Short mmCIF file of C-alpha atoms in Angstrom, two decimals:
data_model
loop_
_atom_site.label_atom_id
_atom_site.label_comp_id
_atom_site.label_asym_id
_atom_site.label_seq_id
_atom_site.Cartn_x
_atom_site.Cartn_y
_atom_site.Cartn_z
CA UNK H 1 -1.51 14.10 24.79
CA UNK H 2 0.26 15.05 21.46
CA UNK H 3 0.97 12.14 19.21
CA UNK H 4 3.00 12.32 16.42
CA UNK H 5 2.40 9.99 13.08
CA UNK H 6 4.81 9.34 10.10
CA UNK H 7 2.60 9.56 6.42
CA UNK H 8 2.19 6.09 5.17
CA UNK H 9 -0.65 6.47 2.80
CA UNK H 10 -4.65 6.13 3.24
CA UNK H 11 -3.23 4.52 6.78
CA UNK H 12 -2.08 7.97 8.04
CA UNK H 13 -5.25 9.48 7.97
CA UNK H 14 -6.85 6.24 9.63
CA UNK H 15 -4.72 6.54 12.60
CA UNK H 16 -5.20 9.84 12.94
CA UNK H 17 -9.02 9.91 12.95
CA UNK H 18 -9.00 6.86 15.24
CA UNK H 19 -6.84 8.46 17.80
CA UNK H 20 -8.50 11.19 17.68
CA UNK H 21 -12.21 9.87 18.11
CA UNK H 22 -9.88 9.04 21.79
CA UNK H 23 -9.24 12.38 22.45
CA UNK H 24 -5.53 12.38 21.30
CA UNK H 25 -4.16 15.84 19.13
CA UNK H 26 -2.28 14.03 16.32
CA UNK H 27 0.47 15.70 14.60
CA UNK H 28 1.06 15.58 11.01
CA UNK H 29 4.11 15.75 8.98
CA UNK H 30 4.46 17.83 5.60
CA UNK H 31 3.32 15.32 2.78
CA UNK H 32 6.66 12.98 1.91
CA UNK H 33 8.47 14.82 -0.68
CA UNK H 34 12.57 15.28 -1.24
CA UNK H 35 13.32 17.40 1.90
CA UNK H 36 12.04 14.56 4.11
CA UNK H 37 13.95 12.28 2.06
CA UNK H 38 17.05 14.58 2.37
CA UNK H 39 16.36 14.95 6.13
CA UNK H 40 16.72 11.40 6.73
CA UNK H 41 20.19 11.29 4.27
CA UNK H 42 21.70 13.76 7.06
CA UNK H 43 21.69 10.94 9.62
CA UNK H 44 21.57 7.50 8.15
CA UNK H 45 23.92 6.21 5.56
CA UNK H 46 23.70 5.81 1.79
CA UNK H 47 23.44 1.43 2.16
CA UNK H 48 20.42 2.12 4.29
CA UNK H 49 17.01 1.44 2.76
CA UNK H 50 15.00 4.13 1.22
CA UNK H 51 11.67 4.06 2.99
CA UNK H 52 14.00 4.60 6.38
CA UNK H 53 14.81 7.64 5.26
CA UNK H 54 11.86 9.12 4.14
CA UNK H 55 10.22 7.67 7.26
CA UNK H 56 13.05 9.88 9.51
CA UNK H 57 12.56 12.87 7.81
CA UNK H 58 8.75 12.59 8.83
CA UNK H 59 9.69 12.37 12.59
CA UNK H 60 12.44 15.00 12.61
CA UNK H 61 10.68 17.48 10.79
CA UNK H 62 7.57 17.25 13.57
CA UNK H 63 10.07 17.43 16.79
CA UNK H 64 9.60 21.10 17.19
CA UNK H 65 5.72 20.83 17.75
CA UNK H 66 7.31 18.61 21.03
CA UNK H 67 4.97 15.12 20.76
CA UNK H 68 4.71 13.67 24.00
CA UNK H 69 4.50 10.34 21.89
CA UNK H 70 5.46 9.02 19.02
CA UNK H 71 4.48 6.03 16.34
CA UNK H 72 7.05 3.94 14.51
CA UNK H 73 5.92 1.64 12.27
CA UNK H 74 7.22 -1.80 12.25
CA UNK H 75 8.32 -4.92 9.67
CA UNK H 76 8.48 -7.81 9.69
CA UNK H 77 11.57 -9.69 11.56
CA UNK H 78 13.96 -9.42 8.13
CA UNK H 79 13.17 -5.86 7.73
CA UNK H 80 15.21 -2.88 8.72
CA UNK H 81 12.33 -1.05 10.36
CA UNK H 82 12.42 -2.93 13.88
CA UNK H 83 16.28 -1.94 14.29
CA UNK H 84 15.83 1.47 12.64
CA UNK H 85 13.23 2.41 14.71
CA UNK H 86 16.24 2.35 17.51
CA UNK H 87 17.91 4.68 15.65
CA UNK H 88 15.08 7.06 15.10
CA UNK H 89 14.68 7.35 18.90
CA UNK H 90 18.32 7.91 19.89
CA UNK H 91 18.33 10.76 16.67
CA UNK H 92 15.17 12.51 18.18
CA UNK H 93 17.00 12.34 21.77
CA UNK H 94 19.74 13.72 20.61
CA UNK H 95 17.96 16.51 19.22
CA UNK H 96 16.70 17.36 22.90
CA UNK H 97 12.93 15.75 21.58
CA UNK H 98 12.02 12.60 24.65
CA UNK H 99 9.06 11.43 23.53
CA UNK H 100 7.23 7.79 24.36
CA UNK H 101 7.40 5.54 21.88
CA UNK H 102 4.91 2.99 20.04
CA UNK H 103 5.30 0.62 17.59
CA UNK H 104 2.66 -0.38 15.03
CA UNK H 105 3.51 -3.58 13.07
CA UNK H 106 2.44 -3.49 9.12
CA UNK H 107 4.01 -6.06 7.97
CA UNK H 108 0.38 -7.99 8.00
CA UNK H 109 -2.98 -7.11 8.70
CA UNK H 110 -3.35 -9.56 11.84
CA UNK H 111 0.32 -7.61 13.46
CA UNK H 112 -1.55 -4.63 12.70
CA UNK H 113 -5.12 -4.80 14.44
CA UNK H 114 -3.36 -6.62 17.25
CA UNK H 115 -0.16 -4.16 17.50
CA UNK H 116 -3.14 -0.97 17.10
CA UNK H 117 -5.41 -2.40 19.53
CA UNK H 118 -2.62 -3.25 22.19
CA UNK H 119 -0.96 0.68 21.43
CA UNK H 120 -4.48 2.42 22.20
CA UNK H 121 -4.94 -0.07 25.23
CA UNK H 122 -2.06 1.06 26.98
CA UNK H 123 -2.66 5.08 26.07
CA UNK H 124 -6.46 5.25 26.18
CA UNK H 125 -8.11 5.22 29.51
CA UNK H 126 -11.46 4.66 27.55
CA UNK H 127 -14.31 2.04 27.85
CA UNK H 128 -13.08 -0.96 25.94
CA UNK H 129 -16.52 -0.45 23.97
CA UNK H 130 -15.01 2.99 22.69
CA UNK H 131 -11.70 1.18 22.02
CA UNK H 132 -13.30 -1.22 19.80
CA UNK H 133 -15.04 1.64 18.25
CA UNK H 134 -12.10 3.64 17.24
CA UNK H 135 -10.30 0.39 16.08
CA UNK H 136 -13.62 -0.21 13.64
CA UNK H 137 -13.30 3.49 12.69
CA UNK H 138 -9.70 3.23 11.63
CA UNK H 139 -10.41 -0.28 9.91
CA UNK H 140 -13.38 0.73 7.78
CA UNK H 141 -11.59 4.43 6.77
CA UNK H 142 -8.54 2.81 5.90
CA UNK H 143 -10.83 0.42 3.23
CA UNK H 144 -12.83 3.29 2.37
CA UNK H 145 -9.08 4.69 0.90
CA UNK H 146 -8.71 1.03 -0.68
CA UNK H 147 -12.08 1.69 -2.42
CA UNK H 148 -10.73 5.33 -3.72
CA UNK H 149 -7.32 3.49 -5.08
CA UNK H 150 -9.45 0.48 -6.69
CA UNK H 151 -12.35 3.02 -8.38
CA UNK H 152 -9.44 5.02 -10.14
CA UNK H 153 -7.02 2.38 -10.46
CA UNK H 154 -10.71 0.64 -13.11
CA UNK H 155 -11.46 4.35 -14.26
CA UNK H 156 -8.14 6.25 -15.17
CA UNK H 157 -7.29 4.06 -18.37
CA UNK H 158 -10.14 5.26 -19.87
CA UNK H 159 -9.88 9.14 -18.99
CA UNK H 160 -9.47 11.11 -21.95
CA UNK H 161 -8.15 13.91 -19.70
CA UNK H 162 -5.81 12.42 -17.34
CA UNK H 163 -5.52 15.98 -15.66
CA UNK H 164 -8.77 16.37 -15.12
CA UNK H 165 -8.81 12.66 -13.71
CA UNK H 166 -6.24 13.46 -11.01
CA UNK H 167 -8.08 16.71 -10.08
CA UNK H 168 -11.21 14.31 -9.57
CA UNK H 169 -9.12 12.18 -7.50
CA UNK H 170 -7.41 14.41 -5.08
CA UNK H 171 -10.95 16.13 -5.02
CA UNK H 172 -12.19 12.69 -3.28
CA UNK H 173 -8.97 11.89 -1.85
CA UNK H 174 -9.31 15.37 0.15
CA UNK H 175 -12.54 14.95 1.11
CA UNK H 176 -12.35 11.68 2.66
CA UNK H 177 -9.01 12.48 5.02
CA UNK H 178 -11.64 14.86 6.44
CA UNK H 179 -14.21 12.32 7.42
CA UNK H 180 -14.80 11.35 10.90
CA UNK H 181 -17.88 9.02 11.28
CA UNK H 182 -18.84 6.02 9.66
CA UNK H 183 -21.89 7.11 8.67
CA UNK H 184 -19.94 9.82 6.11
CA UNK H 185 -17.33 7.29 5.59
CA UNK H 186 -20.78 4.78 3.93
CA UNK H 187 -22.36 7.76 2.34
CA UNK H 188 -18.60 8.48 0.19
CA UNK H 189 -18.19 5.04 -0.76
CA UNK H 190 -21.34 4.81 -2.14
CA UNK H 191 -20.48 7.61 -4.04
CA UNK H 192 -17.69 6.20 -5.24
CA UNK H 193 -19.61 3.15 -6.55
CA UNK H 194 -21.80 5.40 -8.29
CA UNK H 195 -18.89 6.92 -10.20
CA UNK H 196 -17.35 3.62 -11.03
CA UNK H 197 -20.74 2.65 -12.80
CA UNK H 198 -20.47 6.30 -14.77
CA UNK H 199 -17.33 6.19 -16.48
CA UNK H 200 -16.48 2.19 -16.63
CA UNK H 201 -17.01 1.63 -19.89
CA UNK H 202 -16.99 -2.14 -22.02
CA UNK H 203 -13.54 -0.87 -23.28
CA UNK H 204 -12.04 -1.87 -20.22
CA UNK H 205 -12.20 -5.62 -20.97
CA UNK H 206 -9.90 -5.13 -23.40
CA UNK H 207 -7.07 -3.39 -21.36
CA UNK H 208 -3.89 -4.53 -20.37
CA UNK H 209 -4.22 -5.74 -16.68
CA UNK H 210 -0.72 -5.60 -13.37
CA UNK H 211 -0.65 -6.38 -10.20
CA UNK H 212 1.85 -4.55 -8.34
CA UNK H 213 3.50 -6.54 -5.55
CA UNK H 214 6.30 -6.36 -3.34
CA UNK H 215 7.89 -3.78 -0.09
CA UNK H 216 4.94 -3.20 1.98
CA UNK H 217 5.70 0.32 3.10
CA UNK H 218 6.46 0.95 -0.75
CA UNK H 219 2.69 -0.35 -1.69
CA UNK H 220 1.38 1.46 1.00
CA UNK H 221 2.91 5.42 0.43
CA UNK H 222 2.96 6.05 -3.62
CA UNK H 223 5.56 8.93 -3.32
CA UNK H 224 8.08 6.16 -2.51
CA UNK H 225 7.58 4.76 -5.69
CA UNK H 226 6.94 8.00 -7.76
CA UNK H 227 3.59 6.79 -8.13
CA UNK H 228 3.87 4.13 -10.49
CA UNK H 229 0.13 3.24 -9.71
CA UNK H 230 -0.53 6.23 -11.08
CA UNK H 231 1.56 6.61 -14.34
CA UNK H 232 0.24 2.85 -15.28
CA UNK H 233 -3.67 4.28 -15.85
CA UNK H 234 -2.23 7.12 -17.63
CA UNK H 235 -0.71 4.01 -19.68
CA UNK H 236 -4.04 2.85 -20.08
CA UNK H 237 -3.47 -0.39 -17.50
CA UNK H 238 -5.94 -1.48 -14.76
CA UNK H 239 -3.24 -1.93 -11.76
CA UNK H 240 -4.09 -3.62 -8.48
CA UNK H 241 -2.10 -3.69 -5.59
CA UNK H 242 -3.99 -5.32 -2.61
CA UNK H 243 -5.50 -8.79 -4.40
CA UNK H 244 -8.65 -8.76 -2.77
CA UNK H 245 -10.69 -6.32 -4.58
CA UNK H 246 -13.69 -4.70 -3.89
CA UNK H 247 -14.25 -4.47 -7.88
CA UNK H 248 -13.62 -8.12 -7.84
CA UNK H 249 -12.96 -9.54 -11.52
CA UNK H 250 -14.46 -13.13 -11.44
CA UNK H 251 -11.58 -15.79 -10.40
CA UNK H 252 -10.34 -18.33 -12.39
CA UNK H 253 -9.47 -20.93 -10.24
CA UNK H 254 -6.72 -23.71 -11.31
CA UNK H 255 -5.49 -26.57 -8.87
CA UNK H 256 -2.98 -27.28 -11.32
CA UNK H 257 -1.60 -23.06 -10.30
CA UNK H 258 -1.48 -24.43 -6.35
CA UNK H 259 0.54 -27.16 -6.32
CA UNK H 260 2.95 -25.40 -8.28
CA UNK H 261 3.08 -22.75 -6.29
CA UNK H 262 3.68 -25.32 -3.66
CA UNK H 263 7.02 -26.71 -5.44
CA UNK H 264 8.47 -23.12 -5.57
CA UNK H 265 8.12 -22.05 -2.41
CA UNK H 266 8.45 -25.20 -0.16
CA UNK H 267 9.47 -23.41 3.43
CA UNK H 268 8.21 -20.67 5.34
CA UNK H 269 9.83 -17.40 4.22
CA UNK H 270 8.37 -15.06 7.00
CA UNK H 271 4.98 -13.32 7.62
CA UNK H 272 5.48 -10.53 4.86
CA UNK H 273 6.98 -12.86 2.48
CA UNK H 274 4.39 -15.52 2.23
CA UNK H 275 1.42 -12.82 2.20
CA UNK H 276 3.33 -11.84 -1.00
CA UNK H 277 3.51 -15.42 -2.24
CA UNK H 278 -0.46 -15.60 -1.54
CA UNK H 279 -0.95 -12.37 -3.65
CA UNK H 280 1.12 -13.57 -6.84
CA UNK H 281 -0.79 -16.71 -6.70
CA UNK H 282 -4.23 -14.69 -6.71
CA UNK H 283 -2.89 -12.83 -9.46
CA UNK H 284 -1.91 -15.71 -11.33
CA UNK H 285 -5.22 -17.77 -10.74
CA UNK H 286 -6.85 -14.10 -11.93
CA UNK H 287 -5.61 -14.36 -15.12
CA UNK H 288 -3.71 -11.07 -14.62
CA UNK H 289 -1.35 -9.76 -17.75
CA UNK H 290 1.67 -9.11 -15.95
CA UNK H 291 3.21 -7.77 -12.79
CA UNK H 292 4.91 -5.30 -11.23
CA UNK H 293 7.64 -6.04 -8.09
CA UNK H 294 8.41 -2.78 -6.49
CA UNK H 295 10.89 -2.94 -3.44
CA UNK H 296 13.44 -0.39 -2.03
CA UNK H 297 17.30 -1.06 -2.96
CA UNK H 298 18.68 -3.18 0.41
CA UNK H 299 15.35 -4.93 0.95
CA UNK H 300 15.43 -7.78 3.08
CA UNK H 301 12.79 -9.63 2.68
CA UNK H 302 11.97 -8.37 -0.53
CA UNK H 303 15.77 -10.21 -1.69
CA UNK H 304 14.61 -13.49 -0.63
CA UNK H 305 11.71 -13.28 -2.98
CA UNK H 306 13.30 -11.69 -5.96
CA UNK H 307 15.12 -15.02 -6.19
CA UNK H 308 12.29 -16.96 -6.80
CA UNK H 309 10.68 -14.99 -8.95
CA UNK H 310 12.71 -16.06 -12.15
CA UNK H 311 10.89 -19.77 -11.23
CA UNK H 312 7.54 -18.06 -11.27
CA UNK H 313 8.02 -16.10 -14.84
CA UNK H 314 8.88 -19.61 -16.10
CA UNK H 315 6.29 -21.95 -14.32
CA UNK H 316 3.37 -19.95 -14.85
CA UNK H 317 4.59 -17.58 -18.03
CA UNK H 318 3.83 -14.73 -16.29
CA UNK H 319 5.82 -11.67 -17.29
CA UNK H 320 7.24 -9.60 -13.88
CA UNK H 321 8.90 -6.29 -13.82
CA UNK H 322 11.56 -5.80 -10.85
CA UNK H 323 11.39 -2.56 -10.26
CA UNK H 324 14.10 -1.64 -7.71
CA UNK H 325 13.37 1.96 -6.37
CA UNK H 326 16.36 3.74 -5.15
CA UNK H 327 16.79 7.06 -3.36
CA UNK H 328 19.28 8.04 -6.66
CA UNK H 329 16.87 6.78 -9.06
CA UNK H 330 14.86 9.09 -11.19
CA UNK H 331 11.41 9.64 -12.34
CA UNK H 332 12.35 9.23 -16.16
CA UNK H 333 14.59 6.20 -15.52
CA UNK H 334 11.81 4.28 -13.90
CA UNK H 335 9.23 5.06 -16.54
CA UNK H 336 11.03 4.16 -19.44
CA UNK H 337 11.52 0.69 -18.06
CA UNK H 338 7.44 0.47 -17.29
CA UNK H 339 6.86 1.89 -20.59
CA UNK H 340 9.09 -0.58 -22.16
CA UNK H 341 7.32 -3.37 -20.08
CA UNK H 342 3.65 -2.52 -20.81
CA UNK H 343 4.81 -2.63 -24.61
CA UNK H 344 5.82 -6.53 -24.21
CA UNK H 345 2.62 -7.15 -22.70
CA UNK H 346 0.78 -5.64 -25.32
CA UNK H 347 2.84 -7.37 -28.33
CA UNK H 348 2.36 -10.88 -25.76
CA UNK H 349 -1.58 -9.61 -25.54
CA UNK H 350 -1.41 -9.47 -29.14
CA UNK H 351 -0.21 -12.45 -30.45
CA UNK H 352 -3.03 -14.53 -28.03
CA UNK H 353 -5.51 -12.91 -30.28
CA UNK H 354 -7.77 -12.65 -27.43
CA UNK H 355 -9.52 -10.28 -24.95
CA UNK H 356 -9.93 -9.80 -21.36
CA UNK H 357 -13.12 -10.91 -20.79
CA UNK H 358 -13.56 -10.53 -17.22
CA UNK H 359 -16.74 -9.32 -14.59
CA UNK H 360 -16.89 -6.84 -12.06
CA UNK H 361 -19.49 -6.79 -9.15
CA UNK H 362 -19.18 -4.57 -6.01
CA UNK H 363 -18.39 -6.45 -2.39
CA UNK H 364 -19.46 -4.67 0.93
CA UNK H 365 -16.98 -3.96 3.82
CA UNK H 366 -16.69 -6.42 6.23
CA UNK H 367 -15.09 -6.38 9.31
CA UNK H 368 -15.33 -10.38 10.24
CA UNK H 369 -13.16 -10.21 6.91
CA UNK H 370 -10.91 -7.32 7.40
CA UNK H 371 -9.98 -8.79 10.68
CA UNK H 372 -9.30 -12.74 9.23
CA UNK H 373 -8.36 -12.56 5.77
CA UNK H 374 -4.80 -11.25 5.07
CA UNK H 375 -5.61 -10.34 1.67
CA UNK H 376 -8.70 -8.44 2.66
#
């Protein structure tokens, strides 16, 4: 069977060595760029969220290779992914393509391993023993590209050469997409721990420290949001984007910060939303300098928590960039506001007349945690 998979990140490659350890051929899209994006323009209109788009142009441009199935990914219920995913399949049956379709929820980590587990189920004739094993493959390979973001994300503000830095990262990057046991998948994260301890340097308690938060498909693919992660260490900022970390600064914890948090957001704002909510509170306890809210123009659930975000700035005086990424919008545009933001945080950083003193000690994958904790 020929299964076809949309790029979406370190997840991509997880999926595809997972179904593959099954004995699935998985088909790959080009890597998201603006021809997918103006793939997707040619059928859906300009209101339409961006990520839809992007995530179209992925399926049409694989319909020649003929998939016998094919994986959508899914939101939450606010989201425009459930209904879009409609769309997609009438679009690919109109173009004379009929495959199955499967949806993978990603709006949380539990609608994930349970939607994944449930998809391979129902396609897989295998053991459930080699089930399970393919669903720990995908779950440790998809951390082991957490670890790669989290290493660089401590390492590139301090790069003299940030050239040279990006060749070192696409040189792991490549590497692991290749891997396909977990014995290799060990071996490269320890590798990776060894180069954190070689270039982090004392300097780096002294940098400017974001949390990026927001769309989850944004967070997930970087080329959605012209790799802001990215531009930020060439800024000489520390970013995070997942709030459990496996180079986990030491927590400052503050009761005071929870029930707070608690007056803000008194209801239930769906799944995605409050796993949000949880973040920004992490990152507030944390002691972080600032953060980032990146969401696609026409975002659901990402609307119901920009409005709340002006009480946050004020409660807890934490500065937050809304950084509304549209398919228009262009690389310049959205730098100059970032640039423009890290600048207040510096003057703010400034007039404290005080320094990041944080630790950093390395935390082990663990799949009792991967599985439980949201924010794993």
């Amino acid at each position: 069977m020929k299964i076809a998979i949309g790029h979406l990140g370190g997840l991509t490659y997880a999926l595809k060595t997972s179904l593959e350890d099954l004995g699935f051929e998985v088909i790959l899209p080009s890597l998201n760029n603006k021809q997918m994006l103006e793939i997707g323009q040619n059928y859906l209109t300009s209101g339409l969220c961006f990520p839809l788009k992007i995530a179209l142009g992925n399926f049409i441009s694989v319909k020649e290779s003929q998939p016998d199935a094919v994986i959508f990914y899914s939101g939450c219920d606010l989201c425009n992914l459930p209904p879009g995913n409609h769309i997609f399949k009438e679009i690919l049956n109109d173009q004379g393509c009929y495959p199955e379709i499967y949806l993978c929820a990603i709006d949380s980590k539990h609608n994930f391993i349970t939607s994944y587990f449930n998809l391979i189920k129902k396609i897989s004739n295998k053991p459930l023993h080699k089930l399970l094993h393919s669903l720990y493959l995908a779950a440790i390979k998809y951390e082991t590209f957490h670890f790669i973001d989290q290493v660089f994300y401590n390492i590139r503000p301090i790069f003299n050469n940030s050239y040279e830095c990006e060749k070192l990262y696409e040189s792991y990057f490549n590497k692991l997409t290749q891997l396909s046991s977990v014995t290799e998948l060990k071996k490269l994260s320890i590798e990776l721990g060894e180069l954190y301890k070689h270039y982090r340097s004392s300097t780096a308690n002294r940098l400017l420290r974001v949390g990026l938060i927001g769309d989850s498909y944004s967070l997930m693919e970087p080329s959605s949001h012209n790799y802001t992660d990215r531009y930020l260490g060439k800024l000489n900022v520390v970013v995070d984007r997942w709030s459990y970390n496996y180079l986990s600064p030491q927590k400052i914890h503050s009761d005071s910060n929870i029930i707070n948090f608690k007056k803000i957001f008194k209801q239930e704002l769906g799944v995605y939303t409050s796993l949000e909510i949880k973040k920004i509170s992490n990152y507030v306890n944390e002691g972080y300098d600032g953060l980032i809210f990146i969401s696609p123009f026409n975002c659901n659930p990402n609307d119901i928590l920009r409005n709340l975000l002006t009480r946050v700035r004020e409660e807890f005086d934490m500065p937050i960039l809304d950084l509304l990424i549209d398919e228009h919008d262009s690389d310049i545009g959205a730098n100059t506001r970032i640039e423009a933001f890290i600048d207040m945080l510096h003057r703010k950083q400034l007039s404290k007349k005080h320094e990041n003193n944080y630790s950093t000690d390395f935390r082990k994958f663990s799949i009792a945690r991967f599985v439980c904790d949201p924010l794993y």
